[in-house]
């Protein structure tokens, strides 16, 4: 038996039929549809909670879904500052970091 | 072979050769009929105490005790009482006082034994009694010193064995600013988010490079107000934090604005550093908060910002841990005026002490800010003409000037401290802590109460006031408490 699981006798993976590789150019109908919806639980972030002054009062626990996802603040377009936020886990604690960056002007 | 204190009278022990040492019991709280009893009388004989001439509230009695631990209690006018100032333990008779009699008769009791054996009561003249009281006072102070040492030891152990990881809340939030943000934007962001301090991120270098604090805003506003800045309007809009920090370091080197050289490199701690190291870092660098950064790889790239640690957070840990263990930390119950901690208004007869810096409400904001910078304190009390406390103005109140862009419209000289404080109160702060910022305590309040007040967010100083008139007697700050607990100068 070899590593990678490809060559076990009697268990060979059937090859894909050649006709499945046809590389069609995407037609316009595909672009008319909306992309699949992002899961709604991703909306429940901790980013709108104010950071407490002393830093020791706790926010609610984050939804597990939102961990390690990078969020960008939704402001109107003529903006000079953008906020990026992420919630991640450090050992047994959760940390939400919000970074304010300047928007580069052309 | 020899009975050790279980004989029915003290004299029997003396007769069989057991060493008996005289011990004076003192009851300073008054009464008409005061008696003392204890293990040395097998809790059955009551020893009458006699009042001292010239001092009617002071009662004394001397008994001869075997060396070792004894318990005793006073029977005052039909009521069982114990002396709260002396060491005590809960016992089967309620709370009893304890005394440990050593083998060598100490100088105290040597004064009192004119050498008549077999006498239960000894009357002594007031002079020697004053001497005894003086030595008792010294013993009491000596007890205080040992209490302080024991408590310091306890605190140091606790702080050394706990890491910063315990400070982190279960779900915390930290705000960081890119170092290329315009200062003006940073001002508004910190005001909206309600945080006074934010670490600075340099995306080109990929690491945190510093911290933006209210002191920076104060210095910027003063520089703008002094018309000394040679930046045009447009440049002001885009003046970045990075440019400000470079200019500030140059200015400070030239003008010696702050007596200490300010840090060029970031002061920070890791999440597994001990609380003691973090407290020492904060105190030695004279800052209020330091960021906790975890280097997620060996070469320090991709640093993770975890928390902003402050002395208040560490103090909260301490208070939570020791709240119910005042036996282990006896100084927690000591009145704050008896401990060498904080800055106090010099009393008459102490001409060498500097007076406390205080603000009047009608003082202009620019002078208040200059005072805050020169005195190198983070907040000053605001008092009226009678020196009675009204409010407190802190460096972090500077961000309230971002409301409606007020700082752009007014001159710092034209605004009074009172007006600036009103601004802060009109703002709907998200956590609604405005009213709690000015914390007052009495001089007789215990250290524990002062420490718990200091953990309230936004409170960096507690003012000790006189009851009733609210005149400021002293100021205890977070760094005072930590320097005392860690025995630093």
Coordinates of C-alpha atoms in Angstrom, one line a residue:
Chain A
X1 CA 0.0 0.0 0.0
X2 CA 1.4 3.4 -0.9
X3 CA 0.9 6.7 0.9
X4 CA -1.7 9.1 -0.6
X5 CA -4.3 6.3 -0.9
X6 CA -4.2 6.1 -4.6
X7 CA -2.9 2.7 -5.3
X8 CA -4.7 0.2 -3.1
X9 CA -5.3 -3.0 -5.1
X10 CA -9.0 -3.3 -5.9
X11 CA -9.8 0.2 -4.8
X12 CA -8.6 2.3 -7.6
X13 CA -10.4 5.6 -8.0
X14 CA -12.2 5.6 -11.3
X15 CA -10.9 8.3 -13.7
X16 CA -13.2 11.1 -14.6
X17 CA -14.7 10.8 -18.0
X18 CA -12.9 13.0 -20.6
X19 CA -16.1 14.7 -21.6
X20 CA -16.3 16.4 -18.1
X21 CA -13.3 18.5 -18.9
X22 CA -14.8 20.8 -21.5
X23 CA -13.9 24.3 -20.0
X24 CA -16.9 26.2 -21.2
X25 CA -16.6 29.9 -21.2
X26 CA -19.0 31.2 -18.5
X27 CA -22.1 32.5 -20.1
X28 CA -23.8 35.8 -19.0
X29 CA -26.7 34.0 -17.3
X30 CA -24.4 32.8 -14.6
X31 CA -23.4 36.4 -13.8
X32 CA -27.1 37.6 -13.6
X33 CA -27.7 35.4 -10.6
X34 CA -26.8 36.7 -7.1
X35 CA -24.0 34.8 -5.4
X36 CA -25.1 32.4 -2.8
X37 CA -26.0 34.1 0.4
X38 CA -23.4 34.3 3.2
X39 CA -24.6 32.4 6.2
X40 CA -26.6 34.8 8.4
X41 CA -24.8 33.9 11.6
X42 CA -21.8 35.7 10.2
X43 CA -23.6 38.9 10.8
X44 CA -23.6 38.6 14.6
X45 CA -20.2 40.0 15.4
X46 CA -18.9 41.7 18.5
X47 CA -17.5 44.6 16.5
X48 CA -20.3 47.0 17.4
X49 CA -19.7 46.6 21.1
X50 CA -17.7 49.4 22.6
X51 CA -14.4 48.5 24.1
X52 CA -14.7 49.0 27.8
X53 CA -12.5 51.5 29.5
X54 CA -10.8 49.3 31.9
X55 CA -10.6 46.3 29.6
X56 CA -11.6 43.8 32.2
X57 CA -15.3 43.8 31.7
X58 CA -16.2 41.1 29.2
X59 CA -18.1 41.2 26.0
X60 CA -20.5 38.3 25.3
X61 CA -18.8 35.2 23.9
X62 CA -18.5 35.4 20.1
X63 CA -20.4 33.1 17.8
X64 CA -18.0 30.4 16.8
X65 CA -18.8 31.0 13.2
X66 CA -17.4 34.5 13.2
X67 CA -13.9 33.5 14.6
X68 CA -11.0 34.1 12.3
X69 CA -13.1 36.0 9.8
X70 CA -11.9 39.4 8.7
X71 CA -14.6 42.1 8.6
X72 CA -14.5 45.5 7.0
X73 CA -16.6 48.4 8.2
X74 CA -19.4 49.5 5.9
X75 CA -19.3 53.3 5.6
X76 CA -20.2 55.5 2.6
X77 CA -17.5 55.6 0.0
X78 CA -15.8 59.0 0.5
X79 CA -14.1 57.9 3.6
X80 CA -10.6 58.4 4.8
X81 CA -10.5 55.8 7.5
X82 CA -11.6 52.2 7.3
X83 CA -12.0 49.8 10.2
X84 CA -11.0 46.2 10.0
X85 CA -12.0 43.7 12.7
X86 CA -11.3 40.1 13.6
X87 CA -12.2 37.9 16.5
X88 CA -9.8 35.2 17.4
X89 CA -9.2 32.8 20.2
X90 CA -6.1 32.9 22.4
X91 CA -5.9 29.9 24.6
X92 CA -9.2 30.0 26.6
X93 CA -10.0 33.7 25.9
X94 CA -11.4 35.5 22.9
X95 CA -10.0 38.7 21.6
X96 CA -11.6 41.1 19.2
X97 CA -9.2 43.5 17.5
X98 CA -10.3 46.4 15.5
X99 CA -7.7 48.2 13.4
X100 CA -8.3 51.6 11.9
X101 CA -6.4 52.2 8.7
X102 CA -6.2 55.2 6.4
X103 CA -7.7 54.8 3.0
X104 CA -5.1 55.6 0.3
X105 CA -6.2 58.4 -1.9
X106 CA -5.3 58.3 -5.5
Chain B
X1 CA 6.7 17.0 85.7
X2 CA 6.2 20.7 86.2
X3 CA 2.7 21.9 85.5
X4 CA 2.6 24.4 82.7
X5 CA -0.2 26.9 83.4
X6 CA -2.8 24.5 84.6
X7 CA -2.3 25.2 88.3
X8 CA -5.1 26.9 90.1
X9 CA -3.1 30.0 90.9
X10 CA -0.2 31.7 89.4
X11 CA 1.8 31.6 92.6
X12 CA 1.7 27.8 92.8
X13 CA 3.5 27.7 89.5
X14 CA 6.1 30.1 90.9
X15 CA 6.5 28.0 94.0
X16 CA 7.4 24.9 92.0
X17 CA 10.0 26.8 90.1
X18 CA 8.2 27.3 86.8
X19 CA 9.1 30.6 85.3
X20 CA 6.4 33.3 85.5
X21 CA 6.7 36.5 83.6
X22 CA 4.8 39.7 84.4
X23 CA 2.5 40.9 81.7
X24 CA 0.5 44.1 81.8
X25 CA -2.9 44.2 80.3
X26 CA -4.3 47.5 79.2
X27 CA -7.9 48.5 78.5
X28 CA -7.9 52.0 77.0
X29 CA -11.6 52.3 76.1
X30 CA -13.1 53.4 79.4
X31 CA -15.7 51.9 81.7
X32 CA -16.4 51.8 85.4
X33 CA -15.7 48.2 86.3
X34 CA -13.1 46.5 84.1
X35 CA -11.8 43.0 84.6
X36 CA -9.5 40.8 82.6
X37 CA -9.5 37.0 82.4
X38 CA -7.9 34.4 80.3
X39 CA -6.2 31.1 79.9
X40 CA -3.9 32.1 82.7
X41 CA -6.8 32.3 85.2
X42 CA -8.4 29.2 83.5
X43 CA -11.2 31.7 82.5
X44 CA -12.6 31.5 86.0
X45 CA -10.8 34.1 88.0
X46 CA -11.4 37.7 87.0
X47 CA -8.6 40.0 87.6
X48 CA -9.7 43.5 88.6
X49 CA -8.1 46.3 86.5
X50 CA -7.5 49.6 88.1
X51 CA -7.8 53.0 86.4
X52 CA -4.7 55.0 85.9
X53 CA -4.5 58.4 87.7
X54 CA -5.0 61.2 85.3
X55 CA -6.3 59.0 82.6
X56 CA -9.7 57.8 83.5
X57 CA -10.4 55.8 80.4
X58 CA -7.2 53.7 80.8
X59 CA -7.3 50.6 82.9
X60 CA -4.3 48.4 83.7
X61 CA -3.6 45.1 85.5
X62 CA -0.5 43.0 85.7
X63 CA -0.5 39.3 85.9
X64 CA 2.3 36.8 85.9
X65 CA 2.0 34.4 83.0
X66 CA 3.9 31.3 82.0
X67 CA 5.7 31.6 78.7
X68 CA 3.7 30.6 75.7
X69 CA 0.5 31.6 73.9
X70 CA -2.3 32.9 76.1
X71 CA -5.8 34.1 75.3
X72 CA -7.7 36.7 77.2
X73 CA -10.8 38.9 77.2
X74 CA -12.1 41.9 79.1
X75 CA -15.3 42.1 81.1
X76 CA -16.3 45.7 81.0
X77 CA -19.4 46.8 83.0
X78 CA -21.1 43.4 82.6
X79 CA -20.2 43.0 78.9
X80 CA -17.5 40.8 77.4
X81 CA -15.3 42.9 75.1
X82 CA -12.0 42.3 73.3
X83 CA -9.4 44.9 72.2
X84 CA -9.7 45.3 68.5
X85 CA -6.3 46.9 68.2
X86 CA -4.5 43.9 69.6
X87 CA -4.1 40.6 67.8
X88 CA -7.2 38.4 68.2
X89 CA -8.7 35.1 67.1
X90 CA -12.2 33.7 67.2
X91 CA -12.3 31.2 70.0
X92 CA -14.8 29.2 72.0
X93 CA -15.7 32.3 74.0
X94 CA -16.2 34.5 71.0
X95 CA -13.3 36.7 69.7
X96 CA -10.5 36.6 72.2
X97 CA -7.2 38.5 72.3
X98 CA -4.0 36.6 72.1
X99 CA -0.6 37.3 73.5
X100 CA 2.6 35.4 73.2
X101 CA 4.8 35.6 76.2
X102 CA 8.4 35.0 75.5
X103 CA 10.9 33.4 77.9
X104 CA 13.0 36.6 78.4
X105 CA 11.1 39.2 80.3
X106 CA 11.1 42.2 77.9
X107 CA 12.0 45.7 79.0
X108 CA 8.4 46.6 79.1
X109 CA 7.5 44.3 81.9
X110 CA 10.8 44.8 83.6
X111 CA 9.8 48.3 84.3
X112 CA 6.7 47.1 86.0
X113 CA 8.1 44.6 88.4
X114 CA 9.5 46.3 91.5
X115 CA 10.3 42.8 92.7
X116 CA 7.4 42.0 95.1
X117 CA 6.6 38.4 94.5
X118 CA 3.2 37.0 95.0
X119 CA 1.3 40.2 94.4
X120 CA -1.5 40.1 91.9
X121 CA -2.1 43.7 91.3
X122 CA 0.5 46.3 90.9
X123 CA -0.2 50.0 91.0
X124 CA 2.3 52.1 89.2
X125 CA 2.7 55.8 89.0
X126 CA 1.5 57.7 85.9
X127 CA 5.0 58.5 84.7
X128 CA 6.2 55.0 84.2
X129 CA 2.8 54.3 82.8
X130 CA 3.3 57.0 80.1
X131 CA 6.6 55.3 79.4
X132 CA 4.8 52.0 79.1
X133 CA 2.2 53.5 76.9
X134 CA 4.9 54.9 74.7
X135 CA 6.5 51.5 74.4
X136 CA 3.1 50.0 73.8
X137 CA 2.6 52.5 71.0
X138 CA 6.0 51.5 69.6
X139 CA 5.0 47.9 69.9
X140 CA 1.8 48.7 68.1
X141 CA 3.8 50.5 65.3
X142 CA 6.2 47.6 65.3
X143 CA 3.2 45.3 64.8
X144 CA 2.1 47.6 61.9
X145 CA 5.5 47.2 60.4
X146 CA 5.4 43.5 60.6
X147 CA 1.9 43.5 59.2
X148 CA 3.1 45.6 56.3
X149 CA 6.0 43.3 55.6
X150 CA 3.8 40.2 55.8
X151 CA 1.2 41.7 53.4
X152 CA 3.9 42.8 51.0
X153 CA 5.3 39.3 50.9
X154 CA 1.8 37.9 50.3
X155 CA 1.2 40.3 47.4
X156 CA 4.5 39.7 45.8
X157 CA 3.9 36.0 45.9
X158 CA 0.5 36.4 44.4
X159 CA 1.7 38.7 41.6
X160 CA 4.7 36.5 40.8
X161 CA 2.7 33.4 40.5
X162 CA -0.1 34.7 38.3
X163 CA 0.4 35.6 34.6
X164 CA -1.1 38.3 32.5
X165 CA -3.3 35.7 30.9
X166 CA -5.5 36.0 34.0
X167 CA -6.1 39.7 33.3
X168 CA -7.6 39.0 29.9
X169 CA -11.4 39.1 30.0
X170 CA -13.1 36.0 28.5
X171 CA -14.2 38.0 25.5
X172 CA -12.2 41.3 25.2
X173 CA -11.9 44.0 22.6
X174 CA -8.9 46.2 21.7
X175 CA -8.7 49.1 19.4
X176 CA -5.5 49.7 17.4
X177 CA -4.6 52.6 15.1
X178 CA -2.5 52.6 12.0
X179 CA 0.5 54.9 12.6
X180 CA -0.2 56.6 9.3
X181 CA -3.6 57.8 10.3
X182 CA -4.0 61.6 10.5
X183 CA -4.0 62.7 14.2
X184 CA -7.3 64.4 13.7
X185 CA -9.0 61.2 12.7
X186 CA -7.4 59.3 15.6
X187 CA -8.8 61.9 18.0
X188 CA -12.3 61.3 16.7
X189 CA -11.9 57.6 16.7
X190 CA -10.8 57.4 20.3
X191 CA -13.6 59.7 21.3
X192 CA -16.2 57.6 19.6
X193 CA -14.9 54.4 20.9
X194 CA -14.6 55.7 24.4
X195 CA -11.0 54.5 24.9
X196 CA -8.3 56.9 25.9
X197 CA -5.3 54.9 24.8
X198 CA -4.6 52.9 21.6
X199 CA -1.6 51.0 20.4
X200 CA -0.1 52.0 17.0
X201 CA 0.4 49.6 14.2
X202 CA 3.0 50.1 11.5
X203 CA 1.9 48.1 8.5
X204 CA 5.2 48.5 6.6
X205 CA 7.2 47.1 9.4
X206 CA 4.5 44.7 10.4
X207 CA 4.6 45.4 14.1
X208 CA 3.3 47.6 16.9
X209 CA 5.5 50.7 17.3
X210 CA 4.0 52.7 20.1
X211 CA 0.9 53.9 21.9
X212 CA -1.2 57.0 21.4
X213 CA -2.3 58.5 24.7
X214 CA -4.2 61.6 25.9
X215 CA -0.8 63.2 26.7
X216 CA -0.1 63.3 22.9
X217 CA -3.4 65.0 22.3
X218 CA -2.8 67.6 25.0
X219 CA 0.7 68.4 23.5
X220 CA -0.8 68.7 20.0
X221 CA -3.5 71.0 21.1
X222 CA -1.1 73.1 23.0
X223 CA 1.1 73.3 20.0
X224 CA -1.7 74.3 17.7
X225 CA -2.9 76.9 20.2
X226 CA 0.5 78.5 20.6
X227 CA 0.5 79.4 16.9
X228 CA 4.0 78.0 16.9
X229 CA 3.3 75.3 14.4
X230 CA 4.4 76.0 10.9
X231 CA 2.0 73.6 9.2
X232 CA -0.6 74.8 6.7
X233 CA -4.3 74.0 7.1
X234 CA -4.1 71.2 4.6
X235 CA -1.0 69.7 6.2
X236 CA -2.8 69.8 9.6
X237 CA -5.6 67.7 8.1
X238 CA -3.1 65.0 7.0
X239 CA -0.6 65.3 9.8
X240 CA -0.1 61.7 10.7
X241 CA 0.6 60.1 14.0
X242 CA 4.0 59.0 12.8
X243 CA 5.0 62.5 11.9
X244 CA 3.8 63.8 15.2
X245 CA 5.7 61.2 17.2
X246 CA 8.9 62.0 15.4
X247 CA 8.5 65.7 15.9
X248 CA 7.6 65.2 19.6
X249 CA 10.8 63.3 20.2
X250 CA 12.8 66.0 18.6
X251 CA 11.0 68.7 20.5
X252 CA 11.4 67.0 23.8
X253 CA 15.1 66.5 23.3
X254 CA 15.4 70.2 22.5
X255 CA 13.0 71.6 25.1
X256 CA 13.4 69.1 27.9
X257 CA 9.6 69.2 28.2
X258 CA 9.4 66.1 30.3
X259 CA 12.0 65.5 32.9
X260 CA 12.3 61.8 32.0
X261 CA 13.6 60.8 28.5
X262 CA 10.5 59.4 26.8
X263 CA 10.5 56.0 25.3
X264 CA 11.4 55.7 21.7
X265 CA 10.6 52.0 21.5
X266 CA 7.4 50.3 22.4
X267 CA 7.0 49.2 26.0
X268 CA 5.0 46.0 26.0
X269 CA 4.6 42.7 27.7
X270 CA 3.7 39.1 26.7
X271 CA 0.7 37.1 27.9
X272 CA 2.8 34.8 30.0
X273 CA 4.8 37.4 31.8
X274 CA 4.0 37.5 35.5
X275 CA 1.7 40.2 36.9
X276 CA 4.6 41.5 39.0
X277 CA 6.7 42.1 35.9
X278 CA 3.9 43.9 34.2
X279 CA 3.3 46.1 37.2
X280 CA 7.0 46.9 37.5
X281 CA 7.2 47.8 33.8
X282 CA 4.2 50.1 34.1
X283 CA 5.6 51.8 37.1
X284 CA 9.2 52.1 35.8
X285 CA 8.1 53.6 32.5
X286 CA 5.6 55.9 34.1
X287 CA 2.8 55.0 31.7
X288 CA -0.8 54.1 32.4
X289 CA -1.3 51.1 30.1
X290 CA 0.9 48.7 28.2
X291 CA -0.2 46.5 25.3
X292 CA 0.0 42.8 25.7
X293 CA 1.4 41.3 22.5
X294 CA 1.8 37.7 21.7
X295 CA 4.5 36.9 19.1
X296 CA 2.8 34.1 17.2
X297 CA 6.0 33.0 15.5
X298 CA 9.6 32.8 16.6
X299 CA 10.9 35.8 14.7
X300 CA 8.3 38.0 16.1
X301 CA 6.4 38.5 12.9
X302 CA 2.6 38.5 13.0
X303 CA 2.3 39.9 16.5
X304 CA -1.1 39.4 18.0
X305 CA -2.5 42.2 20.1
X306 CA -4.4 40.7 23.0
X307 CA -5.1 43.3 25.7
X308 CA -4.2 46.7 27.2
X309 CA -3.0 46.0 30.7
X310 CA -3.2 48.6 33.4
X311 CA -2.5 48.8 37.1
X312 CA -6.3 49.0 37.6
X313 CA -6.7 45.6 36.1
X314 CA -4.0 44.1 38.3
X315 CA -5.4 45.7 41.3
X316 CA -8.8 44.2 40.5
X317 CA -7.2 40.8 40.5
X318 CA -5.6 41.5 43.8
X319 CA -8.9 42.7 45.4
X320 CA -10.9 39.8 44.1
X321 CA -8.4 37.3 45.4
X322 CA -7.8 38.9 48.9
X323 CA -11.3 40.2 49.5
X324 CA -12.2 37.7 52.1
X325 CA -8.7 37.0 53.5
X326 CA -8.0 39.9 55.7
X327 CA -6.3 37.6 58.1
X328 CA -3.6 36.9 55.5
X329 CA -3.4 40.6 54.5
X330 CA -3.9 42.5 57.8
X331 CA -3.0 45.9 56.3
X332 CA -6.1 45.8 54.2
X333 CA -8.1 46.8 57.3
X334 CA -5.8 49.5 58.4
X335 CA -7.1 53.0 58.1
X336 CA -5.5 54.7 55.1
X337 CA -4.2 57.6 57.2
X338 CA -2.0 55.3 59.2
X339 CA -0.1 53.9 56.2
X340 CA 2.9 55.6 54.5
X341 CA 1.1 55.9 51.2
X342 CA 0.0 58.7 48.9
X343 CA 0.5 62.4 48.9
X344 CA -1.0 64.4 51.8
X345 CA -1.7 68.1 52.3
X346 CA 1.1 69.3 54.6
X347 CA -0.1 69.9 58.1
X348 CA 0.9 72.9 60.1
X349 CA 4.4 72.3 61.3
X350 CA 5.6 70.5 58.1
X351 CA 6.8 73.4 56.1
X352 CA 9.0 71.3 53.8
X353 CA 6.2 69.4 52.2
X354 CA 5.0 70.7 48.9
X355 CA 1.4 71.7 48.7
X356 CA -0.9 69.6 46.6
X357 CA -1.6 70.9 43.1
X358 CA -5.3 71.7 42.7
X359 CA -7.4 73.4 40.1
X360 CA -10.1 76.0 40.4
X361 CA -13.1 75.6 38.1
X362 CA -12.6 79.0 36.4
X363 CA -9.0 78.3 35.5
X364 CA -8.5 78.3 31.8
X365 CA -8.1 74.9 30.1
X366 CA -4.7 75.8 28.8
X367 CA -3.3 76.4 32.2
X368 CA -4.9 73.2 33.5
X369 CA -3.3 71.3 30.7
X370 CA 0.1 72.9 31.4
X371 CA -0.2 71.9 35.0
X372 CA -1.1 68.3 34.1
X373 CA 2.0 68.1 31.9
X374 CA 4.4 69.7 34.3
X375 CA 3.3 68.0 37.4
X376 CA 3.4 64.7 35.4
X377 CA 0.2 63.5 36.9
X378 CA -2.8 62.1 35.1
X379 CA -5.5 64.0 36.9
X380 CA -6.0 67.0 39.2
X381 CA -8.7 67.7 41.7
X382 CA -11.0 70.7 41.0
X383 CA -11.8 72.6 44.2
X384 CA -13.8 75.6 45.1
X385 CA -12.6 78.6 47.2
X386 CA -12.9 76.7 50.4
X387 CA -10.7 73.9 49.0
X388 CA -13.6 71.6 49.0
X389 CA -13.6 69.0 46.3
X390 CA -15.9 69.5 43.3
X391 CA -14.7 67.2 40.6
X392 CA -11.6 65.8 38.9
X393 CA -10.0 66.8 35.6
X394 CA -8.0 64.0 33.9
X395 CA -5.8 63.9 30.9
X396 CA -8.3 61.5 29.3
X397 CA -11.0 64.1 29.4
X398 CA -9.2 65.8 26.5
X399 CA -11.0 63.5 24.0
X400 CA -14.3 65.1 25.0
X401 CA -13.1 68.1 23.0
X402 CA -13.6 66.1 19.9
X403 CA -17.4 66.4 20.4
X404 CA -18.7 68.6 17.5
X405 CA -15.1 69.5 16.7
X406 CA -15.0 71.9 19.5
X407 CA -11.3 72.0 19.7
X408 CA -11.3 73.5 16.2
X409 CA -13.6 76.4 17.1
X410 CA -12.4 77.5 20.5
X411 CA -9.1 78.6 21.9
X412 CA -7.9 76.7 24.9
X413 CA -7.4 79.9 26.8
X414 CA -11.0 80.8 26.5
X415 CA -12.4 77.6 27.8
X416 CA -12.6 77.0 31.5
X417 CA -12.0 73.7 33.3
X418 CA -15.6 73.8 34.4
X419 CA -16.9 74.1 30.9
X420 CA -14.6 71.3 29.7
X421 CA -16.0 69.0 32.4
X422 CA -19.6 69.9 31.4
X423 CA -18.7 68.8 27.9
X424 CA -17.7 65.5 29.1
X425 CA -20.9 65.0 31.1
X426 CA -23.2 66.0 28.2
X427 CA -21.7 63.3 26.1
X428 CA -23.6 60.0 26.2
X429 CA -20.6 57.8 27.0
X430 CA -21.4 54.2 26.1
X431 CA -20.6 52.8 29.4
X432 CA -22.1 55.7 31.5
X433 CA -19.3 56.0 34.0
X434 CA -19.0 59.7 34.0
X435 CA -20.5 60.3 37.5
X436 CA -18.2 57.8 39.2
X437 CA -14.9 59.3 38.2
X438 CA -14.5 61.5 41.2
X439 CA -14.0 59.1 44.1
X440 CA -13.7 60.3 47.7
X441 CA -12.8 58.5 50.9
X442 CA -12.2 59.5 54.5
X443 CA -8.8 59.2 56.1
X444 CA -10.2 56.5 58.4
X445 CA -11.4 54.3 55.6
X446 CA -9.5 51.0 55.4
X447 CA -7.0 50.4 52.6
X448 CA -9.3 47.8 51.1
X449 CA -12.0 50.3 50.4
X450 CA -9.5 52.7 48.8
X451 CA -8.2 49.8 46.6
X452 CA -11.6 48.8 45.5
X453 CA -12.5 52.4 44.5
X454 CA -9.3 52.5 42.5
X455 CA -10.5 49.6 40.4
X456 CA -13.5 51.5 39.1
X457 CA -12.8 52.2 35.4
X458 CA -11.6 55.7 34.7
X459 CA -10.6 56.3 38.3
X460 CA -6.9 56.7 38.7
X461 CA -6.9 58.6 42.0
X462 CA -8.9 58.5 45.1
X463 CA -9.2 61.8 47.1
X464 CA -9.1 61.6 50.8
X465 CA -11.4 64.3 52.1
X466 CA -12.4 65.6 55.4
X467 CA -15.9 64.5 56.4
X468 CA -18.5 67.2 55.9
X469 CA -16.4 70.0 54.4
X470 CA -14.9 67.8 51.6
X471 CA -11.6 69.6 51.9
X472 CA -8.9 67.6 50.2
X473 CA -6.5 66.1 52.7
X474 CA -4.6 63.7 50.5
X475 CA -4.5 61.9 47.1
X476 CA -3.9 58.2 46.7
X477 CA -3.1 57.1 43.2
X478 CA -2.8 53.6 41.6
X479 CA 0.9 54.0 41.3
X480 CA 1.1 55.0 45.0
X481 CA -0.6 51.8 46.0
X482 CA 1.6 49.6 43.9
X483 CA 4.8 51.3 44.9
X484 CA 3.8 50.8 48.5
X485 CA 2.8 47.1 48.0
X486 CA 5.9 46.3 46.0
X487 CA 8.1 48.4 48.4
X488 CA 9.4 50.7 45.7
X489 CA 10.4 54.3 46.2

